[in-house]
């Protein structure tokens, strides 16, 4: 192979290592082979998670509805959104909910080199902790794309990556609560993790209204089945801070 061919092969290999964990974004694969990363927890419980906030236009509505339905959730916060309204981050915690890290900005990590990925996650973790007085335990990458750099950053920052087992496609413009609920329950089972969004900062304008209307439907669905809706902290994933679910260590520093 000539020098150009070797260079191309090396580049392809580097990209494959960088993007390898992103295969976990394929829902059936991660549910089967990486259940902890997918958010498969203890029987009798479903974890409710909300991404992309906090947003003053929408998040307070979610807090009211969750209070009305007596459900607690895990909010995966964007650092830039917390920076705009740190008081709202404190309100989430004061209402009894859990906060977690969704990165500083909502961007696909496949486009980010390792140092940028680490800075993005670390900056978000620190800002969320400073604003809320709570050190986050969980990390979820935007779009569910978990790269090698993100895995390594989570180890250094003592965060545990977790994705989801069921989403409602609530970011679609005009999505109605009943439609979102049907999407959720196609793949939602006892012990699963639900993904919804309490902000439209990365989706169609006012898409959050569909997710908001879904919360009572989801609470009734769980109640009929004797399932408790709650935060990831009560979901029984059983991974100590800084470790990967299921013993999934990801690539080591020696094979980046």
PDB file of C-alpha atoms in Angstrom:
ATOM      1  CA  UNK A   1       0.000   0.000   0.000  1.00  0.00           C
ATOM      2  CA  UNK A   2       1.390   3.453  -0.878  1.00  0.00           C
ATOM      3  CA  UNK A   3       1.759   6.339   1.575  1.00  0.00           C
ATOM      4  CA  UNK A   4      -1.568   7.894   0.586  1.00  0.00           C
ATOM      5  CA  UNK A   5      -3.304   4.570   1.124  1.00  0.00           C
ATOM      6  CA  UNK A   6      -1.703   4.132   4.535  1.00  0.00           C
ATOM      7  CA  UNK A   7      -2.771   7.639   5.511  1.00  0.00           C
ATOM      8  CA  UNK A   8      -6.323   7.001   4.443  1.00  0.00           C
ATOM      9  CA  UNK A   9      -6.395   3.711   6.342  1.00  0.00           C
ATOM     10  CA  UNK A  10      -5.053   5.382   9.482  1.00  0.00           C
ATOM     11  CA  UNK A  11      -7.636   8.130   9.222  1.00  0.00           C
ATOM     12  CA  UNK A  12     -10.425   5.603   8.740  1.00  0.00           C
ATOM     13  CA  UNK A  13      -9.194   3.650  11.754  1.00  0.00           C
ATOM     14  CA  UNK A  14      -9.070   6.770  13.918  1.00  0.00           C
ATOM     15  CA  UNK A  15     -12.590   7.728  12.897  1.00  0.00           C
ATOM     16  CA  UNK A  16     -13.838   4.226  13.621  1.00  0.00           C
ATOM     17  CA  UNK A  17     -12.404   4.332  17.160  1.00  0.00           C
ATOM     18  CA  UNK A  18     -13.816   7.830  17.721  1.00  0.00           C
ATOM     19  CA  UNK A  19     -17.287   6.875  16.517  1.00  0.00           C
ATOM     20  CA  UNK A  20     -17.362   3.239  17.667  1.00  0.00           C
ATOM     21  CA  UNK A  21     -19.425   3.755  20.831  1.00  0.00           C
ATOM     22  CA  UNK A  22     -21.914   5.792  18.783  1.00  0.00           C
ATOM     23  CA  UNK A  23     -23.335   2.462  17.611  1.00  0.00           C
ATOM     24  CA  UNK A  24     -24.994   2.486  21.022  1.00  0.00           C
ATOM     25  CA  UNK A  25     -27.385   5.080  19.580  1.00  0.00           C
ATOM     26  CA  UNK A  26     -29.101   2.209  17.726  1.00  0.00           C
ATOM     27  CA  UNK A  27     -31.847   1.368  20.199  1.00  0.00           C
ATOM     28  CA  UNK A  28     -32.277  -2.404  19.620  1.00  0.00           C
ATOM     29  CA  UNK A  29     -28.499  -2.949  19.844  1.00  0.00           C
ATOM     30  CA  UNK A  30     -28.050  -1.141  23.108  1.00  0.00           C
ATOM     31  CA  UNK A  31     -31.137  -2.683  24.745  1.00  0.00           C
ATOM     32  CA  UNK A  32     -29.831  -6.149  23.944  1.00  0.00           C
ATOM     33  CA  UNK A  33     -26.093  -5.784  24.536  1.00  0.00           C
ATOM     34  CA  UNK A  34     -25.765  -2.742  26.860  1.00  0.00           C
ATOM     35  CA  UNK A  35     -28.938  -2.668  28.949  1.00  0.00           C
ATOM     36  CA  UNK A  36     -27.457  -0.456  31.673  1.00  0.00           C
ATOM     37  CA  UNK A  37     -26.336   2.126  29.137  1.00  0.00           C
ATOM     38  CA  UNK A  38     -29.810   1.944  27.582  1.00  0.00           C
ATOM     39  CA  UNK A  39     -31.357   2.688  30.965  1.00  0.00           C
ATOM     40  CA  UNK A  40     -32.807  -0.729  31.768  1.00  0.00           C
ATOM     41  CA  UNK A  41     -33.302  -0.659  35.532  1.00  0.00           C
ATOM     42  CA  UNK A  42     -35.157  -2.470  38.266  1.00  0.00           C
ATOM     43  CA  UNK A  43     -38.549  -4.144  37.783  1.00  0.00           C
ATOM     44  CA  UNK A  44     -41.518  -2.091  38.910  1.00  0.00           C
ATOM     45  CA  UNK A  45     -39.891   1.198  37.956  1.00  0.00           C
ATOM     46  CA  UNK A  46     -39.675   3.362  34.841  1.00  0.00           C
ATOM     47  CA  UNK A  47     -37.222   6.269  34.776  1.00  0.00           C
ATOM     48  CA  UNK A  48     -38.646   9.533  33.457  1.00  0.00           C
ATOM     49  CA  UNK A  49     -36.018  11.785  31.881  1.00  0.00           C
ATOM     50  CA  UNK A  50     -36.402  15.212  30.289  1.00  0.00           C
ATOM     51  CA  UNK A  51     -33.769  16.782  28.021  1.00  0.00           C
ATOM     52  CA  UNK A  52     -32.700  20.219  26.730  1.00  0.00           C
ATOM     53  CA  UNK A  53     -33.774  22.537  29.580  1.00  0.00           C
ATOM     54  CA  UNK A  54     -34.065  24.443  31.707  1.00  0.00           C
ATOM     55  CA  UNK A  55     -36.259  26.847  29.762  1.00  0.00           C
ATOM     56  CA  UNK A  56     -38.290  29.572  31.489  1.00  0.00           C
ATOM     57  CA  UNK A  57     -40.989  29.348  28.804  1.00  0.00           C
ATOM     58  CA  UNK A  58     -41.651  25.647  29.335  1.00  0.00           C
ATOM     59  CA  UNK A  59     -39.887  23.997  32.283  1.00  0.00           C
ATOM     60  CA  UNK A  60     -42.122  25.601  34.984  1.00  0.00           C
ATOM     61  CA  UNK A  61     -45.138  23.979  33.289  1.00  0.00           C
ATOM     62  CA  UNK A  62     -43.424  20.598  33.589  1.00  0.00           C
ATOM     63  CA  UNK A  63     -42.666  21.216  37.251  1.00  0.00           C
ATOM     64  CA  UNK A  64     -46.329  22.005  37.927  1.00  0.00           C
ATOM     65  CA  UNK A  65     -47.598  18.953  36.046  1.00  0.00           C
ATOM     66  CA  UNK A  66     -45.085  16.663  37.732  1.00  0.00           C
ATOM     67  CA  UNK A  67     -46.169  18.028  41.106  1.00  0.00           C
ATOM     68  CA  UNK A  68     -49.823  17.438  40.212  1.00  0.00           C
ATOM     69  CA  UNK A  69     -49.120  13.838  39.194  1.00  0.00           C
ATOM     70  CA  UNK A  70     -46.718  13.291  42.124  1.00  0.00           C
ATOM     71  CA  UNK A  71     -43.937  12.164  39.824  1.00  0.00           C
ATOM     72  CA  UNK A  72     -40.256  13.020  40.080  1.00  0.00           C
ATOM     73  CA  UNK A  73     -37.914  13.017  37.080  1.00  0.00           C
ATOM     74  CA  UNK A  74     -34.315  13.426  35.980  1.00  0.00           C
ATOM     75  CA  UNK A  75     -33.673  16.626  34.010  1.00  0.00           C
ATOM     76  CA  UNK A  76     -30.716  16.432  31.604  1.00  0.00           C
ATOM     77  CA  UNK A  77     -29.680  20.071  31.468  1.00  0.00           C
ATOM     78  CA  UNK A  78     -27.698  22.011  28.894  1.00  0.00           C
ATOM     79  CA  UNK A  79     -25.020  24.180  30.442  1.00  0.00           C
ATOM     80  CA  UNK A  80     -25.821  27.148  28.241  1.00  0.00           C
ATOM     81  CA  UNK A  81     -29.471  27.012  29.347  1.00  0.00           C
ATOM     82  CA  UNK A  82     -28.522  26.841  33.024  1.00  0.00           C
ATOM     83  CA  UNK A  83     -26.168  29.764  32.487  1.00  0.00           C
ATOM     84  CA  UNK A  84     -29.076  31.854  31.197  1.00  0.00           C
ATOM     85  CA  UNK A  85     -31.344  30.982  34.121  1.00  0.00           C
ATOM     86  CA  UNK A  86     -29.507  29.422  37.071  1.00  0.00           C
ATOM     87  CA  UNK A  87     -32.482  30.116  39.314  1.00  0.00           C
ATOM     88  CA  UNK A  88     -34.614  27.725  37.302  1.00  0.00           C
ATOM     89  CA  UNK A  89     -32.020  25.026  37.817  1.00  0.00           C
ATOM     90  CA  UNK A  90     -32.358  25.570  41.557  1.00  0.00           C
ATOM     91  CA  UNK A  91     -36.151  25.380  41.249  1.00  0.00           C
ATOM     92  CA  UNK A  92     -35.871  21.935  39.634  1.00  0.00           C
ATOM     93  CA  UNK A  93     -33.827  20.625  42.548  1.00  0.00           C
ATOM     94  CA  UNK A  94     -36.026  22.350  45.145  1.00  0.00           C
ATOM     95  CA  UNK A  95     -39.039  20.551  43.639  1.00  0.00           C
ATOM     96  CA  UNK A  96     -37.355  17.211  44.392  1.00  0.00           C
ATOM     97  CA  UNK A  97     -36.095  16.350  40.925  1.00  0.00           C
ATOM     98  CA  UNK A  98     -32.675  15.111  39.856  1.00  0.00           C
ATOM     99  CA  UNK A  99     -30.363  17.082  37.555  1.00  0.00           C
ATOM    100  CA  UNK A 100     -27.938  15.553  35.064  1.00  0.00           C
ATOM    101  CA  UNK A 101     -25.608  16.671  32.262  1.00  0.00           C
ATOM    102  CA  UNK A 102     -26.592  16.992  28.590  1.00  0.00           C
ATOM    103  CA  UNK A 103     -23.491  18.952  27.581  1.00  0.00           C
ATOM    104  CA  UNK A 104     -22.863  22.663  27.282  1.00  0.00           C
ATOM    105  CA  UNK A 105     -24.530  23.036  23.878  1.00  0.00           C
ATOM    106  CA  UNK A 106     -26.757  20.681  21.932  1.00  0.00           C
ATOM    107  CA  UNK A 107     -24.328  19.445  19.291  1.00  0.00           C
ATOM    108  CA  UNK A 108     -23.331  16.155  17.743  1.00  0.00           C
ATOM    109  CA  UNK A 109     -20.119  14.959  19.379  1.00  0.00           C
ATOM    110  CA  UNK A 110     -18.986  13.160  16.227  1.00  0.00           C
ATOM    111  CA  UNK A 111     -17.934  16.596  14.990  1.00  0.00           C
ATOM    112  CA  UNK A 112     -15.918  17.408  18.126  1.00  0.00           C
ATOM    113  CA  UNK A 113     -12.270  16.504  18.839  1.00  0.00           C
ATOM    114  CA  UNK A 114     -11.527  14.981  22.279  1.00  0.00           C
ATOM    115  CA  UNK A 115     -10.414  18.213  23.969  1.00  0.00           C
ATOM    116  CA  UNK A 116     -13.567  20.018  22.820  1.00  0.00           C
ATOM    117  CA  UNK A 117     -15.732  17.129  24.016  1.00  0.00           C
ATOM    118  CA  UNK A 118     -14.099  17.118  27.443  1.00  0.00           C
ATOM    119  CA  UNK A 119     -14.404  20.898  27.769  1.00  0.00           C
ATOM    120  CA  UNK A 120     -18.072  20.796  26.737  1.00  0.00           C
ATOM    121  CA  UNK A 121     -19.068  18.104  29.243  1.00  0.00           C
ATOM    122  CA  UNK A 122     -16.872  19.401  32.058  1.00  0.00           C
ATOM    123  CA  UNK A 123     -18.043  22.993  31.692  1.00  0.00           C
ATOM    124  CA  UNK A 124     -21.675  21.872  31.791  1.00  0.00           C
ATOM    125  CA  UNK A 125     -21.148  19.648  34.825  1.00  0.00           C
ATOM    126  CA  UNK A 126     -19.441  22.434  36.758  1.00  0.00           C
ATOM    127  CA  UNK A 127     -22.049  25.064  35.881  1.00  0.00           C
ATOM    128  CA  UNK A 128     -24.942  22.773  36.798  1.00  0.00           C
ATOM    129  CA  UNK A 129     -23.295  21.896  40.108  1.00  0.00           C
ATOM    130  CA  UNK A 130     -22.596  25.545  40.918  1.00  0.00           C
ATOM    131  CA  UNK A 131     -26.118  26.676  40.026  1.00  0.00           C
ATOM    132  CA  UNK A 132     -28.049  23.896  41.755  1.00  0.00           C
ATOM    133  CA  UNK A 133     -25.767  22.902  44.621  1.00  0.00           C
ATOM    134  CA  UNK A 134     -25.982  19.301  43.413  1.00  0.00           C
ATOM    135  CA  UNK A 135     -23.197  17.356  41.711  1.00  0.00           C
ATOM    136  CA  UNK A 136     -24.670  15.499  38.711  1.00  0.00           C
ATOM    137  CA  UNK A 137     -24.149  11.772  38.396  1.00  0.00           C
ATOM    138  CA  UNK A 138     -25.478  11.074  34.887  1.00  0.00           C
ATOM    139  CA  UNK A 139     -24.533  12.179  31.384  1.00  0.00           C
ATOM    140  CA  UNK A 140     -26.506  11.865  28.159  1.00  0.00           C
ATOM    141  CA  UNK A 141     -24.984  13.024  24.858  1.00  0.00           C
ATOM    142  CA  UNK A 142     -27.094  15.064  22.434  1.00  0.00           C
ATOM    143  CA  UNK A 143     -28.767  12.851  19.824  1.00  0.00           C
ATOM    144  CA  UNK A 144     -27.652   9.814  21.841  1.00  0.00           C
ATOM    145  CA  UNK A 145     -24.291   9.836  20.044  1.00  0.00           C
ATOM    146  CA  UNK A 146     -21.714   8.611  22.565  1.00  0.00           C
ATOM    147  CA  UNK A 147     -18.171   8.854  21.207  1.00  0.00           C
ATOM    148  CA  UNK A 148     -14.920   7.445  22.563  1.00  0.00           C
ATOM    149  CA  UNK A 149     -13.929  10.937  23.689  1.00  0.00           C
ATOM    150  CA  UNK A 150     -17.198  11.283  25.605  1.00  0.00           C
ATOM    151  CA  UNK A 151     -16.689   7.912  27.322  1.00  0.00           C
ATOM    152  CA  UNK A 152     -13.202   8.938  28.437  1.00  0.00           C
ATOM    153  CA  UNK A 153     -14.422  12.363  29.536  1.00  0.00           C
ATOM    154  CA  UNK A 154     -17.130  10.756  31.658  1.00  0.00           C
ATOM    155  CA  UNK A 155     -14.545   8.620  33.432  1.00  0.00           C
ATOM    156  CA  UNK A 156     -12.427  11.652  34.269  1.00  0.00           C
ATOM    157  CA  UNK A 157     -15.456  13.712  35.331  1.00  0.00           C
ATOM    158  CA  UNK A 158     -17.052  10.879  37.358  1.00  0.00           C
ATOM    159  CA  UNK A 159     -20.205  10.769  35.259  1.00  0.00           C
ATOM    160  CA  UNK A 160     -22.155   7.690  34.184  1.00  0.00           C
ATOM    161  CA  UNK A 161     -23.505   7.692  30.602  1.00  0.00           C
ATOM    162  CA  UNK A 162     -27.124   6.642  30.181  1.00  0.00           C
ATOM    163  CA  UNK A 163     -29.395   6.801  27.144  1.00  0.00           C
ATOM    164  CA  UNK A 164     -33.021   5.555  26.948  1.00  0.00           C
ATOM    165  CA  UNK A 165     -35.210   2.621  25.982  1.00  0.00           C
ATOM    166  CA  UNK A 166     -38.246   4.566  24.712  1.00  0.00           C
ATOM    167  CA  UNK A 167     -38.737   7.974  23.137  1.00  0.00           C
ATOM    168  CA  UNK A 168     -41.886   9.757  22.094  1.00  0.00           C
ATOM    169  CA  UNK A 169     -40.576  11.705  19.084  1.00  0.00           C
ATOM    170  CA  UNK A 170     -41.983  14.718  20.887  1.00  0.00           C
ATOM    171  CA  UNK A 171     -39.699  17.101  19.010  1.00  0.00           C
ATOM    172  CA  UNK A 172     -41.838  16.781  15.851  1.00  0.00           C
ATOM    173  CA  UNK A 173     -43.844  19.874  15.016  1.00  0.00           C
ATOM    174  CA  UNK A 174     -47.495  19.528  16.045  1.00  0.00           C
ATOM    175  CA  UNK A 175     -47.024  16.177  17.793  1.00  0.00           C
ATOM    176  CA  UNK A 176     -50.098  15.444  19.912  1.00  0.00           C
ATOM    177  CA  UNK A 177     -49.824  13.832  23.375  1.00  0.00           C
ATOM    178  CA  UNK A 178     -51.710  10.700  22.303  1.00  0.00           C
ATOM    179  CA  UNK A 179     -49.363  10.204  19.338  1.00  0.00           C
ATOM    180  CA  UNK A 180     -46.314  10.727  21.554  1.00  0.00           C
ATOM    181  CA  UNK A 181     -47.688   8.263  24.102  1.00  0.00           C
ATOM    182  CA  UNK A 182     -48.218   5.613  21.422  1.00  0.00           C
ATOM    183  CA  UNK A 183     -44.610   6.071  20.284  1.00  0.00           C
ATOM    184  CA  UNK A 184     -43.407   5.622  23.851  1.00  0.00           C
ATOM    185  CA  UNK A 185     -45.390   2.520  24.626  1.00  0.00           C
ATOM    186  CA  UNK A 186     -44.271   0.724  21.454  1.00  0.00           C
ATOM    187  CA  UNK A 187     -40.914   0.082  23.098  1.00  0.00           C
ATOM    188  CA  UNK A 188     -41.508   0.975  26.757  1.00  0.00           C
ATOM    189  CA  UNK A 189     -41.489  -1.929  29.175  1.00  0.00           C
ATOM    190  CA  UNK A 190     -41.200  -2.376  32.914  1.00  0.00           C
ATOM    191  CA  UNK A 191     -37.712  -1.229  33.946  1.00  0.00           C
ATOM    192  CA  UNK A 192     -37.267   1.087  30.968  1.00  0.00           C
ATOM    193  CA  UNK A 193     -36.203   4.716  30.631  1.00  0.00           C
ATOM    194  CA  UNK A 194     -38.354   7.344  28.908  1.00  0.00           C
ATOM    195  CA  UNK A 195     -36.939  10.244  26.896  1.00  0.00           C
ATOM    196  CA  UNK A 196     -39.008  13.433  26.561  1.00  0.00           C
ATOM    197  CA  UNK A 197     -38.036  17.122  26.257  1.00  0.00           C
ATOM    198  CA  UNK A 198     -38.989  20.054  28.456  1.00  0.00           C
ATOM    199  CA  UNK A 199     -37.599  22.640  26.017  1.00  0.00           C
ATOM    200  CA  UNK A 200     -37.801  23.381  22.295  1.00  0.00           C
ATOM    201  CA  UNK A 201     -34.334  24.934  22.104  1.00  0.00           C
ATOM    202  CA  UNK A 202     -33.223  22.110  19.765  1.00  0.00           C
ATOM    203  CA  UNK A 203     -36.556  21.185  18.178  1.00  0.00           C
ATOM    204  CA  UNK A 204     -39.670  22.609  16.534  1.00  0.00           C
ATOM    205  CA  UNK A 205     -41.118  25.725  18.189  1.00  0.00           C
ATOM    206  CA  UNK A 206     -43.448  24.844  21.087  1.00  0.00           C
ATOM    207  CA  UNK A 207     -42.916  21.129  20.538  1.00  0.00           C
ATOM    208  CA  UNK A 208     -42.641  20.861  24.331  1.00  0.00           C
ATOM    209  CA  UNK A 209     -46.412  21.259  24.632  1.00  0.00           C
ATOM    210  CA  UNK A 210     -46.959  17.741  23.287  1.00  0.00           C
ATOM    211  CA  UNK A 211     -44.523  16.289  25.813  1.00  0.00           C
ATOM    212  CA  UNK A 212     -46.205  18.220  28.611  1.00  0.00           C
ATOM    213  CA  UNK A 213     -49.585  16.761  27.681  1.00  0.00           C
ATOM    214  CA  UNK A 214     -48.072  13.285  27.605  1.00  0.00           C
ATOM    215  CA  UNK A 215     -47.026  13.316  31.264  1.00  0.00           C
ATOM    216  CA  UNK A 216     -50.503  12.596  32.715  1.00  0.00           C
ATOM    217  CA  UNK A 217     -51.059   9.900  30.077  1.00  0.00           C
ATOM    218  CA  UNK A 218     -47.764   8.270  30.991  1.00  0.00           C
ATOM    219  CA  UNK A 219     -48.553   8.488  34.701  1.00  0.00           C
ATOM    220  CA  UNK A 220     -51.887   6.721  34.121  1.00  0.00           C
ATOM    221  CA  UNK A 221     -50.200   4.075  31.935  1.00  0.00           C
ATOM    222  CA  UNK A 222     -47.718   3.339  34.729  1.00  0.00           C
ATOM    223  CA  UNK A 223     -50.373   3.379  37.445  1.00  0.00           C
ATOM    224  CA  UNK A 224     -52.525   0.811  35.659  1.00  0.00           C
ATOM    225  CA  UNK A 225     -49.531  -1.519  35.563  1.00  0.00           C
ATOM    226  CA  UNK A 226     -48.371  -0.957  39.119  1.00  0.00           C
ATOM    227  CA  UNK A 227     -45.184   0.726  37.861  1.00  0.00           C
ATOM    228  CA  UNK A 228     -43.561   3.673  39.638  1.00  0.00           C
ATOM    229  CA  UNK A 229     -42.347   6.586  37.537  1.00  0.00           C
ATOM    230  CA  UNK A 230     -39.296   8.264  39.010  1.00  0.00           C
ATOM    231  CA  UNK A 231     -35.764   9.600  38.539  1.00  0.00           C
ATOM    232  CA  UNK A 232     -32.696   7.631  37.501  1.00  0.00           C
ATOM    233  CA  UNK A 233     -31.408   7.828  41.070  1.00  0.00           C
ATOM    234  CA  UNK A 234     -34.149   5.347  42.033  1.00  0.00           C
ATOM    235  CA  UNK A 235     -33.908   3.210  38.907  1.00  0.00           C
ATOM    236  CA  UNK A 236     -31.413   0.695  40.226  1.00  0.00           C
ATOM    237  CA  UNK A 237     -28.812   0.904  37.484  1.00  0.00           C
ATOM    238  CA  UNK A 238     -26.288   0.158  40.197  1.00  0.00           C
ATOM    239  CA  UNK A 239     -23.243   1.775  38.628  1.00  0.00           C
ATOM    240  CA  UNK A 240     -20.839   3.629  40.921  1.00  0.00           C
ATOM    241  CA  UNK A 241     -20.007   7.138  39.790  1.00  0.00           C
ATOM    242  CA  UNK A 242     -17.367   7.184  37.083  1.00  0.00           C
ATOM    243  CA  UNK A 243     -17.997   3.603  35.895  1.00  0.00           C
ATOM    244  CA  UNK A 244     -19.797   2.495  32.759  1.00  0.00           C
ATOM    245  CA  UNK A 245     -23.064   0.526  32.960  1.00  0.00           C
ATOM    246  CA  UNK A 246     -22.868  -3.250  32.545  1.00  0.00           C
ATOM    247  CA  UNK A 247     -19.139  -3.142  33.121  1.00  0.00           C
ATOM    248  CA  UNK A 248     -18.885  -1.515  29.683  1.00  0.00           C
ATOM    249  CA  UNK A 249     -15.518   0.146  29.888  1.00  0.00           C
ATOM    250  CA  UNK A 250     -15.381   1.399  26.339  1.00  0.00           C
ATOM    251  CA  UNK A 251     -12.005   1.928  24.636  1.00  0.00           C
ATOM    252  CA  UNK A 252      -9.041   2.335  26.958  1.00  0.00           C
ATOM    253  CA  UNK A 253      -6.590   5.191  26.799  1.00  0.00           C
ATOM    254  CA  UNK A 254      -4.167   2.879  25.005  1.00  0.00           C
ATOM    255  CA  UNK A 255      -6.428   2.207  22.034  1.00  0.00           C
ATOM    256  CA  UNK A 256      -7.731   5.649  21.180  1.00  0.00           C
TER     257      UNK A 256
END
